[in-house]
Coordinates of C-alpha atoms and ligand atoms in Angstrom, one line a residue:
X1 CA 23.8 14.3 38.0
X2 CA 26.4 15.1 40.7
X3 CA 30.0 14.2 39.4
X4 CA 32.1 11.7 41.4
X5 CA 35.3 12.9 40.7
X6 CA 37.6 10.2 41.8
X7 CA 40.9 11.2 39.6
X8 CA 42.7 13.3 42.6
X9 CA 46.1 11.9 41.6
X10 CA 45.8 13.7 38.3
X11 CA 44.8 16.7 39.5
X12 CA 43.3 17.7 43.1
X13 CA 40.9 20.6 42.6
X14 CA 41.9 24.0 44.0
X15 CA 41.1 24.2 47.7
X16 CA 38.8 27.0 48.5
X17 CA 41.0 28.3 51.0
X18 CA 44.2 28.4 48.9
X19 CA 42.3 29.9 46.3
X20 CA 40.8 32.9 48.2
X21 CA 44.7 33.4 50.3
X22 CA 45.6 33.7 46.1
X23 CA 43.2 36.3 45.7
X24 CA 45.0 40.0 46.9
X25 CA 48.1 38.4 45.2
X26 CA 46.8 39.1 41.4
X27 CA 45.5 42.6 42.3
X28 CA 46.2 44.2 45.6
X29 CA 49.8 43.2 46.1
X30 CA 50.8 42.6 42.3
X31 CA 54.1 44.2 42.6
X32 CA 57.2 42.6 41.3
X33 CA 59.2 41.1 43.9
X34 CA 62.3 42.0 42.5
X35 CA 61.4 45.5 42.7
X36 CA 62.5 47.3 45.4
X37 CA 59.9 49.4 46.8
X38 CA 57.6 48.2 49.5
X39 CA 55.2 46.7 47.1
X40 CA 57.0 44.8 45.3
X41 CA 58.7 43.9 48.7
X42 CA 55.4 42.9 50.1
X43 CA 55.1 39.8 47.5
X44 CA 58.6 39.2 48.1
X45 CA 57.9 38.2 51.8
X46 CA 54.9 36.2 50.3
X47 CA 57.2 33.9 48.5
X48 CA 59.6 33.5 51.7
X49 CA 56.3 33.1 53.9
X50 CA 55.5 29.9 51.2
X51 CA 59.3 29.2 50.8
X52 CA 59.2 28.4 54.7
X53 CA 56.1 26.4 54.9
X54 CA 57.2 24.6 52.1
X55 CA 60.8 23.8 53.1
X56 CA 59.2 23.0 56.6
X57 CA 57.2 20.1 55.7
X58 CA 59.7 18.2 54.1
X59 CA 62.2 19.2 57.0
X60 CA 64.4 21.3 54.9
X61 CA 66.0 24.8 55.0
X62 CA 64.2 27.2 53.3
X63 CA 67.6 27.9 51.0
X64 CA 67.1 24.8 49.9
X65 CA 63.7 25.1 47.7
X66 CA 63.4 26.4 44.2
X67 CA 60.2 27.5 42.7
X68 CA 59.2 25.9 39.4
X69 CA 56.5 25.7 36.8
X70 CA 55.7 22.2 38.5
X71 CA 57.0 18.7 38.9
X72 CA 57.8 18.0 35.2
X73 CA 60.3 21.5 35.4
X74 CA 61.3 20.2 39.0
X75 CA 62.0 16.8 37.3
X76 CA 64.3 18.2 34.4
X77 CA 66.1 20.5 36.3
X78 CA 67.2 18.2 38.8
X79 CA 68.2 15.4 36.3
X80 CA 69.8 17.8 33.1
X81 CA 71.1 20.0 35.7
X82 CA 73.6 17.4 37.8
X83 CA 73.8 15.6 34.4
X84 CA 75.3 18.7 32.9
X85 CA 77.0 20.0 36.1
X86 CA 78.9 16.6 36.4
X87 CA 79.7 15.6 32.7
X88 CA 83.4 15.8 33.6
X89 CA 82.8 13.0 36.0
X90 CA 80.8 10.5 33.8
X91 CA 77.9 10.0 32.1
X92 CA 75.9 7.4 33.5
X93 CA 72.1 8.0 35.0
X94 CA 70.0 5.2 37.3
X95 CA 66.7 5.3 37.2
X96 CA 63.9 2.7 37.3
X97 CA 61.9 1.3 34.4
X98 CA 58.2 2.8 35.9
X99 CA 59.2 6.7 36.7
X100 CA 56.6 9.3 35.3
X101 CA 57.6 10.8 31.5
X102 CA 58.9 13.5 33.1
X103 CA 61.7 11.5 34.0
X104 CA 61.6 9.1 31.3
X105 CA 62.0 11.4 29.0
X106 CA 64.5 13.7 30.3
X107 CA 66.8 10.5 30.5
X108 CA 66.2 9.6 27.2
X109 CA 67.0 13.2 25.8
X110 CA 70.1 12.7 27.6
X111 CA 70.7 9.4 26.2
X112 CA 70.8 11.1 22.6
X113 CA 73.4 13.8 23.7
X114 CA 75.8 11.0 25.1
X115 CA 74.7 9.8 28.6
X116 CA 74.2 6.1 29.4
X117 CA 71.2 5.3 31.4
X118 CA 70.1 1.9 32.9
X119 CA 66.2 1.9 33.8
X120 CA 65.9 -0.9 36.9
X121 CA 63.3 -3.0 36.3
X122 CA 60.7 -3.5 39.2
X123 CA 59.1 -6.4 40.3
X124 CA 55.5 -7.8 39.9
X125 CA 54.1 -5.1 42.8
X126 CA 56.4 -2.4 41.0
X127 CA 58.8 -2.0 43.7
X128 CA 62.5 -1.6 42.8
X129 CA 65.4 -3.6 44.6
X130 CA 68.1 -1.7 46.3
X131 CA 70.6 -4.3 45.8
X132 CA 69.9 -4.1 41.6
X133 CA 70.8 -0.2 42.3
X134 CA 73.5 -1.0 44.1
X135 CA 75.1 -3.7 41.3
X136 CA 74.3 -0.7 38.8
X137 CA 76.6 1.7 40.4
X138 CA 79.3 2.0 37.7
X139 CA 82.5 4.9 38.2
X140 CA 81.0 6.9 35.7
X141 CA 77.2 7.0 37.3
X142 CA 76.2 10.7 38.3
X143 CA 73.0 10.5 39.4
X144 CA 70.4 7.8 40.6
X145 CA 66.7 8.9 40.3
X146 CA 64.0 7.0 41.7
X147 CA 60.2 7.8 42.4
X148 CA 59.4 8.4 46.0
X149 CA 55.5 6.7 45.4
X150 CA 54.2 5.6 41.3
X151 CA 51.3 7.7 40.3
X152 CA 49.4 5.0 38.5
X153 CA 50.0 1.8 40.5
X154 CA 50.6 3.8 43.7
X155 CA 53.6 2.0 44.9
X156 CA 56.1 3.5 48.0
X157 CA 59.7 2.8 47.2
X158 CA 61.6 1.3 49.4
X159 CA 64.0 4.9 48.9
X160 CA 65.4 6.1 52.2
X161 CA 67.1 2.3 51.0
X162 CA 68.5 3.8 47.7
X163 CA 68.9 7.0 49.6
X164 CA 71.1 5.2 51.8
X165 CA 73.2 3.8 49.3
X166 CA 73.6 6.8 47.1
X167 CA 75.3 8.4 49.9
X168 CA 77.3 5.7 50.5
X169 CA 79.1 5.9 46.7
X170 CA 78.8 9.8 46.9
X171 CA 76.4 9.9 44.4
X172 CA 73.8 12.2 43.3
X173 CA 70.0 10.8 44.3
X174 CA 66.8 12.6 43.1
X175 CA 63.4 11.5 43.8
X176 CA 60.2 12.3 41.9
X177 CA 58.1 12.9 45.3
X178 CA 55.1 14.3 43.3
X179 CA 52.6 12.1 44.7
X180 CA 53.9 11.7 48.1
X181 CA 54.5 15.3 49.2
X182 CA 51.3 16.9 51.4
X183 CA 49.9 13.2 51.8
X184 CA 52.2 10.9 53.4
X185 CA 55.5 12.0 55.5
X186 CA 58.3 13.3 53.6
X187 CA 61.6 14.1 55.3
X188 CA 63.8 15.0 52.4
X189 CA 67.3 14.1 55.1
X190 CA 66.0 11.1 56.1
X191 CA 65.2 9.6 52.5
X192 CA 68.7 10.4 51.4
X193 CA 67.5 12.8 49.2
X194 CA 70.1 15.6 47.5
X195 CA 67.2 16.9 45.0
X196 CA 63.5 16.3 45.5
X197 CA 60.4 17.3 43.2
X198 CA 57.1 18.5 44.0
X199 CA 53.6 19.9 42.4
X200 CA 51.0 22.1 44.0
X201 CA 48.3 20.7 41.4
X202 CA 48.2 17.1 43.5
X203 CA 47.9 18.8 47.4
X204 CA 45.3 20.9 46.7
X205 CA 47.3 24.3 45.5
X206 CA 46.8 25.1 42.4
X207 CA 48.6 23.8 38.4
X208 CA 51.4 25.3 37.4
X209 CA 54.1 25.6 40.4
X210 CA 56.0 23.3 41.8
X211 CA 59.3 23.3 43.7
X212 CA 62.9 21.8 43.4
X213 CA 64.5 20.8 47.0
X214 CA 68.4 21.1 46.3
X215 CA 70.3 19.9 49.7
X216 CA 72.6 22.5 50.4
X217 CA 76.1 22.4 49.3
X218 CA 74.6 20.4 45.4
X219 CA 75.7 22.5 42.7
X220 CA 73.5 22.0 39.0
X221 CA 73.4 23.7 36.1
X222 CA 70.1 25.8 35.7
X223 CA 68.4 25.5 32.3
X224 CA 66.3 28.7 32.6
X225 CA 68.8 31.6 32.1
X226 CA 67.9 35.2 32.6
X227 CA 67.4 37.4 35.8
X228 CA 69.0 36.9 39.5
X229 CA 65.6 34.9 41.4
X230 CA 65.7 32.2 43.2
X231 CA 69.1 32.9 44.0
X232 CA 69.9 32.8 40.2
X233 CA 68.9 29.1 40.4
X234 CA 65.8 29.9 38.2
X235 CA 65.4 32.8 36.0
X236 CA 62.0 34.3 36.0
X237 CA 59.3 36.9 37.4
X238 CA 58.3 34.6 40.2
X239 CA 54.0 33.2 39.9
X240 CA 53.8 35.1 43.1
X241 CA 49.8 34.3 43.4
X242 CA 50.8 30.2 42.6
X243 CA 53.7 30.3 45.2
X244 CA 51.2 31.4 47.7
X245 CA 48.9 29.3 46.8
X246 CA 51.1 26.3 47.4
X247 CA 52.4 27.6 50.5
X248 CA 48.7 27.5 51.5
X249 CA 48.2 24.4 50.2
X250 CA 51.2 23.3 52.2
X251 CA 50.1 24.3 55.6
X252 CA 46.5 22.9 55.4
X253 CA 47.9 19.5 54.0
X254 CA 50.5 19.9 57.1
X255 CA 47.4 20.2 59.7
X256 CA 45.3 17.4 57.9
X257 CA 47.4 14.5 56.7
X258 CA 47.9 11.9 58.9
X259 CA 43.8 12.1 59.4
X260 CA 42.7 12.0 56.5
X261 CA 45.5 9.3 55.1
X262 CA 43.9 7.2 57.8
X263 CA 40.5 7.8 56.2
X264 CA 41.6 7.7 52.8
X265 CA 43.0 4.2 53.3
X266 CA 39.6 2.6 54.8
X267 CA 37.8 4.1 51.7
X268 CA 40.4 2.7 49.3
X269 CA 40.5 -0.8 50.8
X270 CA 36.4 -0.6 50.5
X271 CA 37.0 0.0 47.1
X272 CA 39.6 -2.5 46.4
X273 CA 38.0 -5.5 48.4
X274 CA 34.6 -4.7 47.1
X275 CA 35.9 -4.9 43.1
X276 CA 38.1 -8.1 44.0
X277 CA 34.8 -9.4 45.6
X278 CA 32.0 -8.8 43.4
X279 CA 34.2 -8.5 39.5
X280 CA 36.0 -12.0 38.8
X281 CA 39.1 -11.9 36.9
X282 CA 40.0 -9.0 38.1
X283 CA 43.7 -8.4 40.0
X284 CA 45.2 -5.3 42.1
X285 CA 48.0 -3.7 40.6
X286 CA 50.5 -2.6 42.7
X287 CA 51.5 -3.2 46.2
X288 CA 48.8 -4.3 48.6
X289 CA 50.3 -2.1 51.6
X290 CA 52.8 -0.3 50.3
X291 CA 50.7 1.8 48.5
X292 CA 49.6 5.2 48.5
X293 CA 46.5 5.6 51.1
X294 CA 44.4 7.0 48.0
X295 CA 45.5 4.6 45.1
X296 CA 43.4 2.0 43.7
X297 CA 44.4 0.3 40.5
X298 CA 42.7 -2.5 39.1
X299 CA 43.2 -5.0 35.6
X300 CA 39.8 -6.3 34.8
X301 CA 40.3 -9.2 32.0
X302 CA 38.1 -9.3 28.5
X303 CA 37.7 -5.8 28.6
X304 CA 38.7 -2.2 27.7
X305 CA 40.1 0.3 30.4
X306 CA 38.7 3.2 27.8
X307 CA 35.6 1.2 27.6
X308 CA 34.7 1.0 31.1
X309 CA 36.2 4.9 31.4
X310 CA 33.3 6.0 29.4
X311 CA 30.6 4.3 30.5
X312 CA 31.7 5.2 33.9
X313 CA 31.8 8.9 32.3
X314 CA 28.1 8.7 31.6
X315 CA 27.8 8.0 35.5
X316 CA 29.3 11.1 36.3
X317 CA 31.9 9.1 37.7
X318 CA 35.7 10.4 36.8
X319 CA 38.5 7.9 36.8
X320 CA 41.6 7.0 35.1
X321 CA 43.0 3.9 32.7
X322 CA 46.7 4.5 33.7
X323 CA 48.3 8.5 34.4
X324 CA 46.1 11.4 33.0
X325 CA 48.7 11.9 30.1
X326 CA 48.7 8.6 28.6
X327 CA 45.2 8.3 29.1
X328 CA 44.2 9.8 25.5
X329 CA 46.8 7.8 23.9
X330 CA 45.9 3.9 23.2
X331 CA 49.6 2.8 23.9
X332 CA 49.1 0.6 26.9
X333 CA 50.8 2.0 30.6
X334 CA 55.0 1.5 30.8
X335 CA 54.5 1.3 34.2
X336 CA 51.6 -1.8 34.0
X337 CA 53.6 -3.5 31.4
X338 CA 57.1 -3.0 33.9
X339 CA 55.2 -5.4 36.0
X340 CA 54.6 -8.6 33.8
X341 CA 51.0 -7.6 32.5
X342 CA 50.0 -8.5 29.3
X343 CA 48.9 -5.6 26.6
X344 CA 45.5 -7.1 27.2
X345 CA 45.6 -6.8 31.2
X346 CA 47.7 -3.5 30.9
X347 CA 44.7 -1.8 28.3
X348 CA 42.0 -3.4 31.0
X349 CA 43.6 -1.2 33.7
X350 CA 41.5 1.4 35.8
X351 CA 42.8 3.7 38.4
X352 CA 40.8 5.6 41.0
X353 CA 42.6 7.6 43.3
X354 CA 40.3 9.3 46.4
X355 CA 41.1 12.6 47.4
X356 CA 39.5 15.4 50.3
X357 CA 35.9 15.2 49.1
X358 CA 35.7 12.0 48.8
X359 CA 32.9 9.7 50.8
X360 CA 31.5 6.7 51.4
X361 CA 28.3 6.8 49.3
X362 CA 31.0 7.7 46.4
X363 CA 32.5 4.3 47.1
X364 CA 29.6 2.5 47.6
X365 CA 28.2 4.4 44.1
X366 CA 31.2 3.1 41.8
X367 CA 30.9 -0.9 43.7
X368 CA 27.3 -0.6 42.3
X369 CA 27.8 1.1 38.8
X370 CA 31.0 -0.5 37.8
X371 CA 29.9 -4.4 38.3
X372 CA 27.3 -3.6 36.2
X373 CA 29.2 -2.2 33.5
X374 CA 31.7 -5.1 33.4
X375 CA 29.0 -7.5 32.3
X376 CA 27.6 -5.4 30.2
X377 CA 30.9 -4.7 28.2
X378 CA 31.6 -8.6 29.2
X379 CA 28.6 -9.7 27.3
X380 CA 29.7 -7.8 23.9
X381 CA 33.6 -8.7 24.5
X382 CA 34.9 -10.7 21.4
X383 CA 38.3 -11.2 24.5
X384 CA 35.4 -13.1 26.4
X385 CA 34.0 -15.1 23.3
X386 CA 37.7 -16.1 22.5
X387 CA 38.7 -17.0 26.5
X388 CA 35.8 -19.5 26.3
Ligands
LIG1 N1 55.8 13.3 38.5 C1 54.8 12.5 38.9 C2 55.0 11.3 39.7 C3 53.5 12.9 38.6 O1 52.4 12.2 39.0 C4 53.3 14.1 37.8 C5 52.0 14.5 37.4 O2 51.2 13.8 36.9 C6 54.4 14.9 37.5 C7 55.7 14.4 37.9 C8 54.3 16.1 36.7 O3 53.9 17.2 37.5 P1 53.3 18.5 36.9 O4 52.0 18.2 36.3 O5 53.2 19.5 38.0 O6 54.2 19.0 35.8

């Protein structure tokens, strides 16, 4: 059975281009970059080469980008690192009620050590209100940290707004652009941006490197203390063959975006209007355009997300009930219930997010298969028997 992987915003799989640039980095040129001689030197100018490409598609300075482990090290050393570099000038953190963990976390941490932090709520398509970040300004905030697009729902926020506003009361503002970087446009300048997060995993690079952008001038406190890289913003023997990689991953994404977020968009309004069409009770979640071209996320009533997960499963057919982290965990989706759903609604919750491979027959495949499996599990639901 050929697999239908349609869970891209989990994880993209490696792009065979960026895999085979990766190649001479883990043998041929394997020297330290720290290390003086040539060979080291030579993976040295790798990770400028990727430093560039990656600073240039988000129209920043190359100074200005910090290698990580990934977003979620992007995420906590952007929000502990101004937390802990401003302490002396308060203690309060914005951020909004339907950021990823890696955010939601890291503020609550900070909440136990002393900070105050007011999570915005969003509204019923998930999109936060500049004005409620605005009336949240206190003079002890340090930081506002808002999501550039949500992973699950697939939401854009309205942030070169916040941005805007941030700058205004000569505040701190980080976005989590994760999901947006190497698919739509990001211009870190023109959304406002002092600090901005990114991942390889979700453009096509591969897991486990990531990058901080830190506008010039923003002074934080690095949490991973050791040797002089990165300009001794991050301590660390650099993942030379991952930074590659990504800066691979980077230029192709650069050359193909706006094309394929054109395509990507048809195929995901397919799939949205076909399972609003042919499965009642069913709603979108999210926002109906502005939304991430790959994102579809869908509550179908009187019955299980993990239910419908598995039977897809045994389609070959790969999808999500809310982000890949929750998704073993029967809790239902912060960011679903930050929007008004129910527990019920919020547990009946699919996403699929459509990526590079995918194709029209892979639509059309899950708009047969998944009809289907509704009235099958519809049939056996005791949430149907007690609805009637
Ligand atoms: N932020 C967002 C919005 C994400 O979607 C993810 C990954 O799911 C992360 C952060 C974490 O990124 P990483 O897996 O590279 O640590």
């Amino acid at each position: 059975m050929r697999r239908i992987y349609l869970d891209y915003a989990a994880t993209t799989p490696t792009h065979p281009e960026v895999v085979k640039t990766m190649l001479p980095y883990f043998s041929e040129v394997s020297g330290n970059p720290s290390s003086i001689y040539s060979y080291g030197q030579e993976a040295k100018g790798a990770i400028e080469e990727a430093r560039g490409k990656v600073a240039d598609l988000i129209r920043a300075q190359s100074e200005e980008i910090v290698f990580t482990s990934g977003g979620t090290e992007a995420d906590n050393f952007a929000i502990k690192g101004i937390a802990y570099a401003n302490e002396p000038k308060g203690n309060h953190i914005i951020t909004s009620s339907i950021e990823h963990h890696a955010v939601i976390e890291t503020c609550k941490f900070l909440e136990r050590r002393g900070f105050r932090v007011t999570y915005l709520s969003v509204d019923e398509y998930g999109l936060v209100d500049p004005d409620d970040v605005r009336r949240a300004i206190t003079d002890k905030t340090i930081l506002i940290s808002v999501m550039h697009a949500n992973n699950e729902i697939g939401t854009i926020e309205p942030i070169a707004e916040i941005g805007r506003i941030a700058r205004e009361a000569g505040i701190y503002f980080h976005t989590d652009a994760v999901q947006t970087v190497g698919h739509i446009p990001v211009n870190a300048d023109e959304l406002g941006a002092a600090l901005l997060s990114m991942s390889a995993h979700k453009l096509y690079g591969p897991k486990g490197v990531g990058a901080l952008y830190i506008r010039k001038g923003t002074k934080l406190i690095p949490f991973m203390h050791g040797g002089e890289q990165e300009r001794r913003r991050r301590a660390s023997t650099e993942n030379v063959p991952g930074i590659v990689g990504f800066g691979k991953a980077v230029e192709l994404a650069q050359q193909e975006m706006s094309e394929e977020a054109g395509r990507l968009a048809y195929l995901r309004d397919q799939l949205i209007n076909g399972l609003l069409e042919q499965i009642d009770h069913t709603r979108l979640n999210g926002h109906p355009v502005k939304r991430l071209p790959n994102n579809v996320n869908v509550s179908v009533d009187f019955v299980e997300g993990e239910s419908m997960l598995l039977n897809l499963d045994l389609e070959g057919i790969c999808a999500s009930t809310g982000s890949a982290c929750s998704s073993s965990s029967l809790e239902p989706s912060h960011v679903l219930l930050a929007l008004g759903l129910s527990h019920e609604q919020a547990h009946g919750s699919l996403r699929f997010s459509l990526g590079k491979w995918t194709t029209k027959e892979e639509i059309g495949r899950v708009l047969e298969v998944l009809p289907q499996i509704v009235a099958k599990l519809r049939a056996m639901s005791p949430l149907l028997k007690s609805h009637r």
